[in-house]
Structures are given as structure tokens and as C-alpha cells.
Short mmCIF file of C-alpha atoms and ligand atoms in Angstrom, two decimals:
data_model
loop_
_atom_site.label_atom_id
_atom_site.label_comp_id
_atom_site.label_asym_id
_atom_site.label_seq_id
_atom_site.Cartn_x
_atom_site.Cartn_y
_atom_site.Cartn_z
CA UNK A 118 -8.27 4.55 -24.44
CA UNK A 119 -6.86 2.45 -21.41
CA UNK A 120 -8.38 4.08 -18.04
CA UNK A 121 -4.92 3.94 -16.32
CA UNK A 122 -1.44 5.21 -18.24
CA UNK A 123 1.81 5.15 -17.07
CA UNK A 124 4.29 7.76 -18.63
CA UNK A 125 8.27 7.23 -17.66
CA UNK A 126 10.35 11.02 -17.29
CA UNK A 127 13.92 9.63 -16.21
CA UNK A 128 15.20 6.79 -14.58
CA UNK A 129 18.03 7.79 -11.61
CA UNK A 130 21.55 7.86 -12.80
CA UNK A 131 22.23 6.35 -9.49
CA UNK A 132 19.79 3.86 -9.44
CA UNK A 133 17.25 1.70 -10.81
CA UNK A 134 14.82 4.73 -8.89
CA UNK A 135 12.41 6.02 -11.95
CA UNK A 136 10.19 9.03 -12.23
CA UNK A 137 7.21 9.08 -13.55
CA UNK A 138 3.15 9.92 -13.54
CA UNK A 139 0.26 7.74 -13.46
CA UNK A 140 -2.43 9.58 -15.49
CA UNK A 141 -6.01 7.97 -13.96
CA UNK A 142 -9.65 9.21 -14.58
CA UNK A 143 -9.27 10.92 -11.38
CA UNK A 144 -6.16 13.05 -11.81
CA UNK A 145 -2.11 12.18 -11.88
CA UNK A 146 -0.28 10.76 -9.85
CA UNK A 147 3.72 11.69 -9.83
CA UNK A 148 5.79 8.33 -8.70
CA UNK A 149 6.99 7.14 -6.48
CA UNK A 150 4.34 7.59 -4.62
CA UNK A 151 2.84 6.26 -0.89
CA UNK A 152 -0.60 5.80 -1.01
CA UNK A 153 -2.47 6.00 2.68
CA UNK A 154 -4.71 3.00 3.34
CA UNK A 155 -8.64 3.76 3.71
CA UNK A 156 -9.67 -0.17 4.41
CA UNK A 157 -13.53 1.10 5.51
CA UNK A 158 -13.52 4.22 2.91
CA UNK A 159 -11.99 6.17 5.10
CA UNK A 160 -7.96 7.05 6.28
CA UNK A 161 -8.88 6.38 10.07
CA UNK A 162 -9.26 9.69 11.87
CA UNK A 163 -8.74 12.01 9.24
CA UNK A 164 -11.06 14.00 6.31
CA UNK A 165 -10.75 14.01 2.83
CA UNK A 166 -9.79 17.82 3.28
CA UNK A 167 -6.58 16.67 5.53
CA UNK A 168 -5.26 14.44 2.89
CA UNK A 169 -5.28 17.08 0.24
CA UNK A 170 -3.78 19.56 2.63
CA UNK A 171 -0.71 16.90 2.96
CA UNK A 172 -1.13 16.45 -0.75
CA UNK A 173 -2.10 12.56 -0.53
CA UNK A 174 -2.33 12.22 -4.51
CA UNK A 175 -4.19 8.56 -4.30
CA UNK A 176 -5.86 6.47 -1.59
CA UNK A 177 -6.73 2.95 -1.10
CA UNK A 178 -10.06 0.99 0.44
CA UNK A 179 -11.00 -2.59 0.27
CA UNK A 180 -12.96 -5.48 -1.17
CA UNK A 181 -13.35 -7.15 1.33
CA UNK A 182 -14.15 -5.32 4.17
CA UNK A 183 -16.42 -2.61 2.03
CA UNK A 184 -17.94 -6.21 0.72
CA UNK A 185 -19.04 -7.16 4.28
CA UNK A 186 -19.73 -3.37 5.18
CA UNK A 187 -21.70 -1.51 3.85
CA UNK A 188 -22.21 -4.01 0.57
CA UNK A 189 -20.71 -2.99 -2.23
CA UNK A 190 -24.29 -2.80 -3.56
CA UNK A 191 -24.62 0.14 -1.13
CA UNK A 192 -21.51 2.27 -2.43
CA UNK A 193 -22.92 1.41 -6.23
CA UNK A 194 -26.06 2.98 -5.39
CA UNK A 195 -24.79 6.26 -3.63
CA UNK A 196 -22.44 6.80 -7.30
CA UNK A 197 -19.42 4.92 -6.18
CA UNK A 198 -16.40 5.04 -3.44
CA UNK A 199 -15.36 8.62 -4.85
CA UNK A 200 -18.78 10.24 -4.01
CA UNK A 201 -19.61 8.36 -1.15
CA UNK A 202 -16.35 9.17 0.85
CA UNK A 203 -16.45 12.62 -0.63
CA UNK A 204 -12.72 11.72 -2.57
CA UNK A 205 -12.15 13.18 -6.02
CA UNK A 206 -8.73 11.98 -6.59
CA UNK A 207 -7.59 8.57 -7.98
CA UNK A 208 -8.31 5.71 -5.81
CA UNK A 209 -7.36 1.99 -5.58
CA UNK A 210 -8.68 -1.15 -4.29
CA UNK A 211 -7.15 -4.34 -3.45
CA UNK A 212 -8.93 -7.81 -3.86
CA UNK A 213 -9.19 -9.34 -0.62
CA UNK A 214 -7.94 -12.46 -1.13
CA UNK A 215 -4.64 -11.18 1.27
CA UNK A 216 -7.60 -9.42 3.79
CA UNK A 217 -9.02 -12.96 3.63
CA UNK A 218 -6.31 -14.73 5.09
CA UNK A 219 -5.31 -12.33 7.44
CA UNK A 220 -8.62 -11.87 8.67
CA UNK A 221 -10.99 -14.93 8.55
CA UNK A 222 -10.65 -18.39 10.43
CA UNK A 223 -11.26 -21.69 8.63
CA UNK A 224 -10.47 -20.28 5.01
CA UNK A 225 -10.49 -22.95 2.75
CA UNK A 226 -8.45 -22.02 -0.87
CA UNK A 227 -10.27 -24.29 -3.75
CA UNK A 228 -9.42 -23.61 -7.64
CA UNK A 229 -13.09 -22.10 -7.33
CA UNK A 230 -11.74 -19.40 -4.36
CA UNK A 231 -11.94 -19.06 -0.88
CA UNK A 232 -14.04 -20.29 1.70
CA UNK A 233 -13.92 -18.55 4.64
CA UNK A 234 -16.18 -16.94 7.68
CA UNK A 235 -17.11 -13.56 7.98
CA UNK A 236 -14.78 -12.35 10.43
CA UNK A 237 -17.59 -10.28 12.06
CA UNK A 238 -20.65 -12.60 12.30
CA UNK A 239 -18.84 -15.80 11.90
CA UNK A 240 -21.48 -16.80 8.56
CA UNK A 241 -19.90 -19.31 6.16
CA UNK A 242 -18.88 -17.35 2.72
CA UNK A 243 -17.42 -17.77 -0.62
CA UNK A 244 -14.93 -15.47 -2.83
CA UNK A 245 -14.05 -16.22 -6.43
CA UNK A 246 -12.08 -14.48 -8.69
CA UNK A 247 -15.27 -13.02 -10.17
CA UNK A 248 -17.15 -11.92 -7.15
CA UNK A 249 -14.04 -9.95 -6.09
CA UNK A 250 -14.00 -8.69 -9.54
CA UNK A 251 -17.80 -7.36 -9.28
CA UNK A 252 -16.92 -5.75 -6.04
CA UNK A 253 -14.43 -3.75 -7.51
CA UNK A 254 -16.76 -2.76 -10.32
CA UNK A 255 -19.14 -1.20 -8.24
CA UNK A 256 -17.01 0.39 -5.72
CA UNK A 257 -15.58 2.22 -9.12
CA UNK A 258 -12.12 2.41 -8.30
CA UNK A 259 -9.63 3.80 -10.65
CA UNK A 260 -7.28 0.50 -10.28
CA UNK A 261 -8.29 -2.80 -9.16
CA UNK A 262 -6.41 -5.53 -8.14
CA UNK A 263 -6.50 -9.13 -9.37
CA UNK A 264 -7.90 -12.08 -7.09
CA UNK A 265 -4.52 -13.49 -6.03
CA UNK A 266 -3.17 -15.98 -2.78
CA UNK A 267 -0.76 -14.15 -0.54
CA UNK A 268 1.03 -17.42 0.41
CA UNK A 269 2.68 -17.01 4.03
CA UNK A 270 5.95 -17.06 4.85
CA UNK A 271 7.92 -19.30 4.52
CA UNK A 272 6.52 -21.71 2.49
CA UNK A 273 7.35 -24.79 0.33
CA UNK A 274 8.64 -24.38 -3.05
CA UNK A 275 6.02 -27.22 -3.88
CA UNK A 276 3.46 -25.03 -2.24
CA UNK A 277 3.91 -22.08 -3.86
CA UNK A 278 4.72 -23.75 -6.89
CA UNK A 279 1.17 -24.84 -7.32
CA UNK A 280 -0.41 -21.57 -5.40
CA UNK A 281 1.51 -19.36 -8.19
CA UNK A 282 -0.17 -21.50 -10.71
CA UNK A 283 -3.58 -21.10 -9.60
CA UNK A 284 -3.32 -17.12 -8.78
CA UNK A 285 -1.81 -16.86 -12.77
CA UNK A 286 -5.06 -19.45 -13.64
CA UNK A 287 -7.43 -16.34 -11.34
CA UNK A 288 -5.60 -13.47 -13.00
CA UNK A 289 -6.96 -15.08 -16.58
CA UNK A 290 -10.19 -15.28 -15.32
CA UNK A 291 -10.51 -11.44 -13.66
CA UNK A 292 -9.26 -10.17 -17.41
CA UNK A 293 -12.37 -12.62 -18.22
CA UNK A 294 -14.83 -11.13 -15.78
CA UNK A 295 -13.32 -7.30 -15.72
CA UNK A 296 -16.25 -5.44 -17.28
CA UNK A 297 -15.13 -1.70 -17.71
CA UNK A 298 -11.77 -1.81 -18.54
CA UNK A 299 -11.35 1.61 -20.54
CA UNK A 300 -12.83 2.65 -17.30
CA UNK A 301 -11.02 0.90 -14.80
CA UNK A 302 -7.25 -0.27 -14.65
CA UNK A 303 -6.41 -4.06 -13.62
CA UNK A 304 -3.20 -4.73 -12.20
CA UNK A 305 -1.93 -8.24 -12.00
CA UNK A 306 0.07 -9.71 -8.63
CA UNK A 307 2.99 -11.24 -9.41
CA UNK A 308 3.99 -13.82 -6.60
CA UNK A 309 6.44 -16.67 -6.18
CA UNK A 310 7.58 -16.19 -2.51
CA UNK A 311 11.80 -16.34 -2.28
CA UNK A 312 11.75 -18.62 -4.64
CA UNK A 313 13.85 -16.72 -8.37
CA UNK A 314 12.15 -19.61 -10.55
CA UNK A 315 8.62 -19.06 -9.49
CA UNK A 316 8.93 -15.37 -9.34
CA UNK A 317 10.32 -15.47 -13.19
CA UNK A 318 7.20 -17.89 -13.98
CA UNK A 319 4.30 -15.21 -12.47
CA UNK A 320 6.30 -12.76 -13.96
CA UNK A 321 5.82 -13.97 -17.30
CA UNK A 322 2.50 -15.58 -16.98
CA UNK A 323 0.89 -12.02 -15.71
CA UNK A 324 3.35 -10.26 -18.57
CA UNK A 325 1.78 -12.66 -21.30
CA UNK A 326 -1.83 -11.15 -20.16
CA UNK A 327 -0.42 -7.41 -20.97
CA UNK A 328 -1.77 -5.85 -18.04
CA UNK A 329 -1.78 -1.92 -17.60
CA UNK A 330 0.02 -2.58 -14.33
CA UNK A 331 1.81 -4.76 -11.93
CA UNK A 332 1.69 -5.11 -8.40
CA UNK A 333 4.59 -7.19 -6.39
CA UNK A 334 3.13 -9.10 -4.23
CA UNK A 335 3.91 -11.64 -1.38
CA UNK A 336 6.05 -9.61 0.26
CA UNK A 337 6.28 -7.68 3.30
CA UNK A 338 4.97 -10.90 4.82
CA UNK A 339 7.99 -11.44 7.51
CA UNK A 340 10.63 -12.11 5.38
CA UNK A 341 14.14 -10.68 5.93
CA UNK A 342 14.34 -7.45 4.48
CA UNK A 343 17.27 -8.63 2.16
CA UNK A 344 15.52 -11.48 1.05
CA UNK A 345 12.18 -8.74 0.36
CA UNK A 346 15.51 -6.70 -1.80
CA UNK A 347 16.59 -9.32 -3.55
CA UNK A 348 12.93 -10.29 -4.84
CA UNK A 349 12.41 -7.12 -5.85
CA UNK A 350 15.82 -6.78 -7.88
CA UNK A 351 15.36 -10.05 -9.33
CA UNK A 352 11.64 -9.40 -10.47
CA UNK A 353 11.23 -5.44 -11.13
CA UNK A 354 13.46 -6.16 -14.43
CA UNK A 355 10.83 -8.73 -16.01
CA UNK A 356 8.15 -6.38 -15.76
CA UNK A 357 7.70 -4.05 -18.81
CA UNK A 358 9.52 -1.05 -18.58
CA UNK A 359 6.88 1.42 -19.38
CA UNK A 360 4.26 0.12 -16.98
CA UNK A 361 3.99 1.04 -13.23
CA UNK A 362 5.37 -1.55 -10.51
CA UNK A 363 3.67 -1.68 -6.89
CA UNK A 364 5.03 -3.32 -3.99
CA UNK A 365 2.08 -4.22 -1.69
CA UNK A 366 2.22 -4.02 1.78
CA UNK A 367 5.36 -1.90 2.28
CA UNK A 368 5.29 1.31 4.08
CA UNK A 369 8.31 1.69 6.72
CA UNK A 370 10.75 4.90 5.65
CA UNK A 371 13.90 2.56 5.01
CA UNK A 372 11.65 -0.08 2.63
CA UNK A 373 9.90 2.95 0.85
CA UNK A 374 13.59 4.30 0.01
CA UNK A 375 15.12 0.99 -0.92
CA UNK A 376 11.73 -0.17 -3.09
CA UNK A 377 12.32 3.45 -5.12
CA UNK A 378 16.08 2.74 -5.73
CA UNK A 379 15.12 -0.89 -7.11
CA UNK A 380 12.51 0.39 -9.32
CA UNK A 381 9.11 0.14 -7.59
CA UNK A 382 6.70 3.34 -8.58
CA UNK A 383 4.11 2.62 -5.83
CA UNK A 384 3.32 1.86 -2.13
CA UNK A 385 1.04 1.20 0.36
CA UNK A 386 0.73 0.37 3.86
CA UNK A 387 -1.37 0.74 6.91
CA UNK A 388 1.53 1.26 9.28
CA UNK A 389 1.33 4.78 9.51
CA UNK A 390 -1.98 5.28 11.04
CA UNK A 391 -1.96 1.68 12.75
CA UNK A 392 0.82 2.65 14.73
CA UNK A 393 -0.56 6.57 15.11
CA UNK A 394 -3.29 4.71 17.12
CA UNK A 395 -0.61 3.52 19.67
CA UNK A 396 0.85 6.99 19.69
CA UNK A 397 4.01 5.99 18.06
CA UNK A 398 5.29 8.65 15.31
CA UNK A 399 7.83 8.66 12.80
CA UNK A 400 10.26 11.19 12.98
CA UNK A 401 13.49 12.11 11.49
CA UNK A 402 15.02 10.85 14.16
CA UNK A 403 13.31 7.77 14.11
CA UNK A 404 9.99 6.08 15.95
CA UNK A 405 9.29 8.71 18.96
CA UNK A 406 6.33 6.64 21.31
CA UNK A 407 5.18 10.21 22.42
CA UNK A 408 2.74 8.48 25.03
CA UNK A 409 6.92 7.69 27.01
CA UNK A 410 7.29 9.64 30.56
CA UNK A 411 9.63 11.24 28.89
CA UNK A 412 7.88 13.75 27.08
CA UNK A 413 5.49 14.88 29.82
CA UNK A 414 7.60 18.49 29.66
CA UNK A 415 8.67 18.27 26.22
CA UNK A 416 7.07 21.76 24.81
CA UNK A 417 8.76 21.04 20.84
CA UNK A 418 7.22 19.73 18.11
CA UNK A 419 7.20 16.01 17.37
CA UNK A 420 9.87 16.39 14.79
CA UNK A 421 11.68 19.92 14.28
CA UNK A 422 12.46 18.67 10.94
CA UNK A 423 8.82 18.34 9.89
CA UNK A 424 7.13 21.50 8.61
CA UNK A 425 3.10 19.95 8.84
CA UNK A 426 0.15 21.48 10.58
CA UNK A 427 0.57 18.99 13.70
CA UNK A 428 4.43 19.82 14.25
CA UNK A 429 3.63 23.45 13.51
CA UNK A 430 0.95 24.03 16.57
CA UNK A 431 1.20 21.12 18.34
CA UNK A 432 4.01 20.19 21.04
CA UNK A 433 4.25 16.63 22.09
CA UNK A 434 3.72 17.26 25.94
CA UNK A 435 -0.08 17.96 24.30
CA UNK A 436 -0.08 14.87 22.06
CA UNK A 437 1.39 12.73 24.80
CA UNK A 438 -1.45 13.76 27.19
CA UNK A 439 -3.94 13.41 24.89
CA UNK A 440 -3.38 9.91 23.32
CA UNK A 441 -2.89 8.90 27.86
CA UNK A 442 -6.59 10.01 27.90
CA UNK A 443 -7.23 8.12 25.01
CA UNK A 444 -8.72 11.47 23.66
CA UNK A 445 -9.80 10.84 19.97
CA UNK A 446 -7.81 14.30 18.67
CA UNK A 447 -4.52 12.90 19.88
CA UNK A 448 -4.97 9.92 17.32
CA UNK A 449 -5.93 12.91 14.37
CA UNK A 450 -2.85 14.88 15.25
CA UNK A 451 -0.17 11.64 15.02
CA UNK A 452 -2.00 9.98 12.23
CA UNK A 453 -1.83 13.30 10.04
CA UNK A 454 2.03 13.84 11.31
CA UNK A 455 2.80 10.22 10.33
CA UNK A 456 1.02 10.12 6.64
CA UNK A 457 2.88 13.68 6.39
CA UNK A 458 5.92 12.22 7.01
CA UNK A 459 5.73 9.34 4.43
CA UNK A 460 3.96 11.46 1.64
CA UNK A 461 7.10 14.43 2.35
CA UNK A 462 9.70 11.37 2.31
CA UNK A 463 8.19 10.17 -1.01
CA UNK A 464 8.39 14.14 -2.49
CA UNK A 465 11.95 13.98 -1.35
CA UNK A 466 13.06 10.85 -2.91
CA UNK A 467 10.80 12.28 -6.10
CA UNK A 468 13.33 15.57 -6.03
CA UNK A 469 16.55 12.99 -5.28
CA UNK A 470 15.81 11.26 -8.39
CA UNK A 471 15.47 14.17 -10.62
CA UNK A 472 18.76 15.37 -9.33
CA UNK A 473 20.63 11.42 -10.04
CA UNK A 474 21.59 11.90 -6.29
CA UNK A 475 19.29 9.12 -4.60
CA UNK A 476 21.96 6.90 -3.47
CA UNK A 477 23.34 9.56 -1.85
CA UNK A 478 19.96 10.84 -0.17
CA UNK A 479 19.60 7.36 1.40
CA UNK A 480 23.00 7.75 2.83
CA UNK A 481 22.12 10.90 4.58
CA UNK A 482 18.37 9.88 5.42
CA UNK A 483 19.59 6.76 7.33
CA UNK A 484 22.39 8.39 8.99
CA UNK A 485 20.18 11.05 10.79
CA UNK A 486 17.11 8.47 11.03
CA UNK A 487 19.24 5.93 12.96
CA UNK A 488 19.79 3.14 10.70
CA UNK A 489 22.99 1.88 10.97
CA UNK A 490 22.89 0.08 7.49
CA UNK A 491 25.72 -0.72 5.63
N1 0O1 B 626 -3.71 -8.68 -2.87
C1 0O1 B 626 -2.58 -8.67 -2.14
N2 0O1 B 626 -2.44 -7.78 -1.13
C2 0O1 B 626 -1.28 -7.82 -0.37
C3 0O1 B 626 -1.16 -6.96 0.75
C4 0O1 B 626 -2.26 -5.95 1.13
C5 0O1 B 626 -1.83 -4.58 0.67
N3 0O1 B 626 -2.59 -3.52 1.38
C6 0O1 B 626 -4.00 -3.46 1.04
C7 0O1 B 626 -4.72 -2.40 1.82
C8 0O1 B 626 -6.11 -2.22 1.30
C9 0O1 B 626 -6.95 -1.97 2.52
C10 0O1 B 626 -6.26 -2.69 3.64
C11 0O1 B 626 -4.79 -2.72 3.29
C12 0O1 B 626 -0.01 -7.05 1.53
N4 0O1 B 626 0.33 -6.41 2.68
C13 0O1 B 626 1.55 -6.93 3.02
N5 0O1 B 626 2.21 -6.60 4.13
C14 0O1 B 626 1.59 -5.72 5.12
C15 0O1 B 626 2.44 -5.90 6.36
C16 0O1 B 626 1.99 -5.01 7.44
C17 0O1 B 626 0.76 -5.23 8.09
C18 0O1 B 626 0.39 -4.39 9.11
C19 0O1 B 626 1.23 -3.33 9.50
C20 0O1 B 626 2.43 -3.14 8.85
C21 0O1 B 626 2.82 -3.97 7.81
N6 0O1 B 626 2.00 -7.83 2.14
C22 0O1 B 626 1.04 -7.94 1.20
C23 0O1 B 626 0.94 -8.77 0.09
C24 0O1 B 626 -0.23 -8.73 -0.69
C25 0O1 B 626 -0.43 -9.64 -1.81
O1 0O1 B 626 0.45 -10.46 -2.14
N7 0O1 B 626 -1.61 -9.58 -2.48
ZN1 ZN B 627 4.87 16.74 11.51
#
């Protein structure tokens, strides 16, 4: 019995936009979904309690950094990530390889894996395909990621040429080392930059190794936005139909819409609550920086369109004073309104799709957020 199953309902009559559930060990998962970032085990500022309340269905943590802290031998011993951060839903872990390079100084990528320093005490350290493998076995998430390179942009077609051979070369060895997979789902990165012929060869390389899933990586790496669109429409149709697609990395409202009408199932991104901590929110209206002048006598909620806890008690005269005092709550109460935000976004494009109308919910979402797209 795989750990991880993907089950199609419809795709949009609009657009490529599917819905669907991921059925994990810890619960389903209706798609698309956003899935909030918890690098250190937890979503900065906020309780596992919060996320339910905003109905967060799945979460993500990481290799890397839960490799240098705590150990992963640490989180093994206390049961796992799900009982030590107190999280009973389905959760997800990316390699590190991409936390690697944008993290560490004097990285070195071999066909072994990375050399790099510790980007907190500076001490020399390697990471192979099968340590990062390992690490994901005892932090016990539901999916892991494959050991992949996150080539920058832009870069060579040489370059990535040979980089998209070696991550295809580490994806064979992780379905080598993976040692519980009934348990725990392995999803292959496909990469290949902007480059159609080296996406197409991941693609099939990864697609040849029948994993349960596929992530889209490289991407969301400072490329044009229609270059990140065209990627995805050229790719998303070479991955099996009846397996879920993730595009890594992505995680602003008009990217989360247009990865959903191209076919991608799943998100993630740290934007949210990164830019919570510098009191900028997402609205319906667009960003609102509630720490601006401006709102020193503004007694409404932070968006009048959003119906969550923060917007519902909270006006952002309050949140603007608090995040000028640097007070800790100010960072809870734009952090939960921004996650909101994405998760309710995500439940709306969910409902567009059922009703074959998502074309026409982008229209109307961009038009009141600002985005004067064509
Ligand atoms: N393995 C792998 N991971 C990638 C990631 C990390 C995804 N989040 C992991 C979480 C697990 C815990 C930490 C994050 C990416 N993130 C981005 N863009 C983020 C851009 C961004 C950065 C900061 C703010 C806003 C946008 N592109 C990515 C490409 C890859 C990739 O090819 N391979
Ligand atoms: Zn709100």
C-alpha cells in the first residue's frame, strides 16, 4: 500500500486547474493546496492550534536546518516531527540541497554531494543523496523530497545540462537509499531551468523511476514570471496525470492562481510569514505595510474582505503600533492574517474549479487585488 495517494475529482472546464485529494498517513489533503513553511518545526510565531483554526491541512520543515538543529537523531528519539511539534496532520520535508545553496558559503557540488559550511558555526560538512535521505527517515515525514541541485538563475544550457543529469543520477540513488516507502512518500524534482529540452529530459528520467509524486522545481528562482508560466505549461503535461504536481518555492496570490490554472496541485512558500515579520500583509487590495504613518488612526480591520480571527478583533492602528514596538504579538496577529489569506485564496480557487469558472475568478481576483495583467 503506497504511504501517499493521489485521487483526481475533475479537472476545470476552464483550465488545466484540477481537483483533487492527497490521502497521507496523517489525514487528506484537498488540492490545490498552500502549505505554510515550518523550516525549524515550527510556522514562526504561531501554534499548532492556530493552523488548524485557519484549517492549514499540511505543513512543511526542513532537512537541513532540523539536521544542524536539533539533529535529526533528536526528533527520532522524541517519536518523530509530528509528536515533537505537537502536529497530527500530514507533513512534508524538503531535502536541503536548495537550503544548502541559499544558505552556506563555499559549497562545493561533487557527484558524491555537497560540501559546504555550517552556516551557524562555520564547521566543514558533507550532504549526499543518502544522508539527506536518512534525515528524512527519522524526522518521519509523510513526503520527502529527493536530493536535487536548485541551479540559479540564469544559467548555461551546458550547465544545467550536466546539473540535470546528476540530480536524475541522485534521484536513482534516494529510491536506492529510501527505507520506508509504504510509510513514507518520495517525490522526485524535476529541473531543467528555461531550457524545454532539459525540462522534457528530467521529466522523463524522474517519470521512468515511477515516483508517487512530482515536485517542479527550479523555479521561483528570479526568473520572469512568464518564463516561470511557460515552464510550467510545457512540463505539468509530461508528468502522469494521476499523480500530484508541486511547484516549490511559489507562494505570492497571482503565482498560486496561475500555478492552479496550469495544473500544479501543491505549494509552498515562506513569503507569508517572512514578510509578516516586516509587518507587510496581504490583503484584497493588495500588500498593506501596516507599520506606514498612514495607518496610525486607521480603526478597520486589515482587510474588510477577510473574515479571520486577526481582521475580526484586531484594527490595524493596533497592529501598526505593535509591530513599531517590535512587540512579538504584532508579528502573531499578521503572520496568522497572511497564512489566512493564502489558505482562504486556495479554498476559493478549490470552489472556482468545481464550478469550471476559474478563469473567470482570476479575472475578478486581479482586478480588485491590483494587478493590472492582461
Ligand atoms: N529541493 C528544492 N527546493 C526548492 C525550493 C525550496 C522550497 N521550500 C522549502 C521550504 C522548507 C523549509 C524552508 C522552505 C525553492 N524555493 C524557491 N523559491 C523561493 C523564493 C522565495 C524565497 C523567499 C521568499 C519568497 C520567495 N524555489 C525553489 C526551488 C527548489 C528546488 O528546485 N528544489
Ligand atoms: Zn484577516
Amino acid at each position: 500500500m503506497a504511504a501517499v495517494t493521489y485521487e483526481h475529482i475533475k479537472t476545470c472546464a476552464q483550465s488545466g486547474a484540477r481537483l483533487g485529494r492527497l490521502h497521507t498517513p496523517h489525514g487528506t489533503v484537498e488540492t490545490p493546496i498552500f502549505m505554510p513553511v515550518g523550516t525549524l518545526a515550527t510556522v514562526k510565531t504561531l501554534s499548532p492550534e492556530e493552523l488548524e483554526d485557519m484549517s492549514a491541512q499540511i505543513i512543511l520543515a526542513n532537512t537541513y536546518h532540523l539536521w544542524l538543529r536539533p539533529g535529526e537523531d533528536i526528533v527520532k528519539e522524541a517519536g518523530g516531527l509530528h509528536k515533537f511539534m505537537n502536529w497530527d496532520r500530514p507533513i512534508l520535508t524538503d531535502s536541503g540541497g536548495f537550503q544548502v545553496f541559499s544558505l552556506s558559503e563555499r559549497r562545493k557540488i561533487t557527484e558524491e554531494g555537497v560540501h559546504f559550511r555550517n552556516h551557524i558555526n562555520g564547521e566543514k560538512l558533507f550532504l549526499p543523496p543518502e544522508k539527506a535521505m536518512q534525515i528524512q527517515n527519522d524526522l518521519g515525514p509523510d513526503v520527502m523530497m529527493a536530493f536535487d541541485e536548485c541551479p540559479p538563475y540564469p544559467a548555461e544550457h551546458s550547465y544545467m545540462k550536466s546539473s540535470v543529469e546528476r540530480t536524475s543520477r541522485w534521484a536513482e540513488r534516494c529510491l536506492e537509499a529510501h527505507a520506508r516507502p509504504e510509510e513514507q512518500a518520495l517525490f522526485g524534482i524535476v529541473q531543467g531551468g528555461e531550457y524545454k529540452d532539459l525540462r522534457r529530459q528530467s521529466a522523463e528520467d524522474l517519470v521512468s523511476m515511477n515516483f508517487p509524486g512530482y515536485a517542479i522545481g527550479g523555479l521561483s528562482v528570479g526568473e520572469p514570471k512568464d518564463v516561470m508560466n511557460e515552464m510550467l505549461e510545457f512540463t505539468t503535461p509530461l508528468l502522469p496525470d494521476d499523480k500530484p504536481r508541486y511547484l516549490m518555492g511559489v507562494g505570492s496570490a497571482d503565482a498560486l492562481i496561475d500555478g492552479a490554472i496550469r495544473g500544479v496541485d501543491m505549494f509552498d512558500c515562506v513569503l507569508p510569514t517572512r514578510i509578516a515579520r516586516n509587518g507587510s500583509c496581504m490583503t484584497s487590495h493588495g500588500r498593506v505595510t501596516v507599520r506606514n504613518a498612514k495607518y496610525a488612526r486607521d480603526f478597520g480591520p486589515l482587510d474588510e474582505n477577510c473574515n479571520c480571527h486577526v481582521c475580526r478583533n484586531y484594527s490595524r492602528a493596533y497592529i501598526r503600533h505593535l509591530v513599531k514596538a517590535n512587540e512579538t504579538f504584532g508579528f502573531r496577529l499578521t503572520s496568522y492574517h497572511n497564512l489566512y489569506f493564502l489558505l482562504e485564496l486556495m479554498r476559493k480557487v478549490r470552489q472556482a474549479i468545481q464550478e469550471d469558472r476559474l478563469l473567470d475568478f482570476r479575472e475578478e481576483f486581479f482586478e480588485q487585488y491590483g494587478f493590472n495583467r492582461p
